[in-house]
Amino acid sequence: IYNTGEIQNSQGSAFLLENGYLVTNAHVVGNSSEVYVQFAQDQVVSGEIIGVDRYTDLAVIKPNEKPGNLSGLSFAESATVGEPVFAVGAPSGLNQQLQQE
């Protein structure tokens, strides 16, 4: 996700949901009116900011296009309160390719 804010440009990672929306951090979106999404295939599309919650540092973005070969994540039910979760991201704009061995 890239933003084009008036004060500061920033970038960060996001994950794609089944419905085609993206979830990222609110601090990545900042006070921007425009955002751009770069998918793993290097396709860059504009996106619409759907909502921002600064308290939880979450933002939802709707990309104006989605590559057809990507599938989104689905939410799972958890029966355990306080179950550990993990966050994965690419700080500082790292662009790493996965390699198969």
C-alpha angles and dihedrals in degrees: 000000000000123000129201099209122170094239105032138004115221141172137204146154129276140180128232120234126211091257093058097255123127127225118207138147123292090227089060091055092042113168093325126143092196132046133178127207123212113197124205090263088062092250109147120203134169119251140202120233105232099179144344129203109189093184093064093028092235132136133182122214131186111210113219089225133020126199107247096229097062123095123200132230122262126214119247129210116249121204094188122077110220095021110166119256132189131218122208123193145148109241120196093024095286110183106197125169120219114237126206117217 
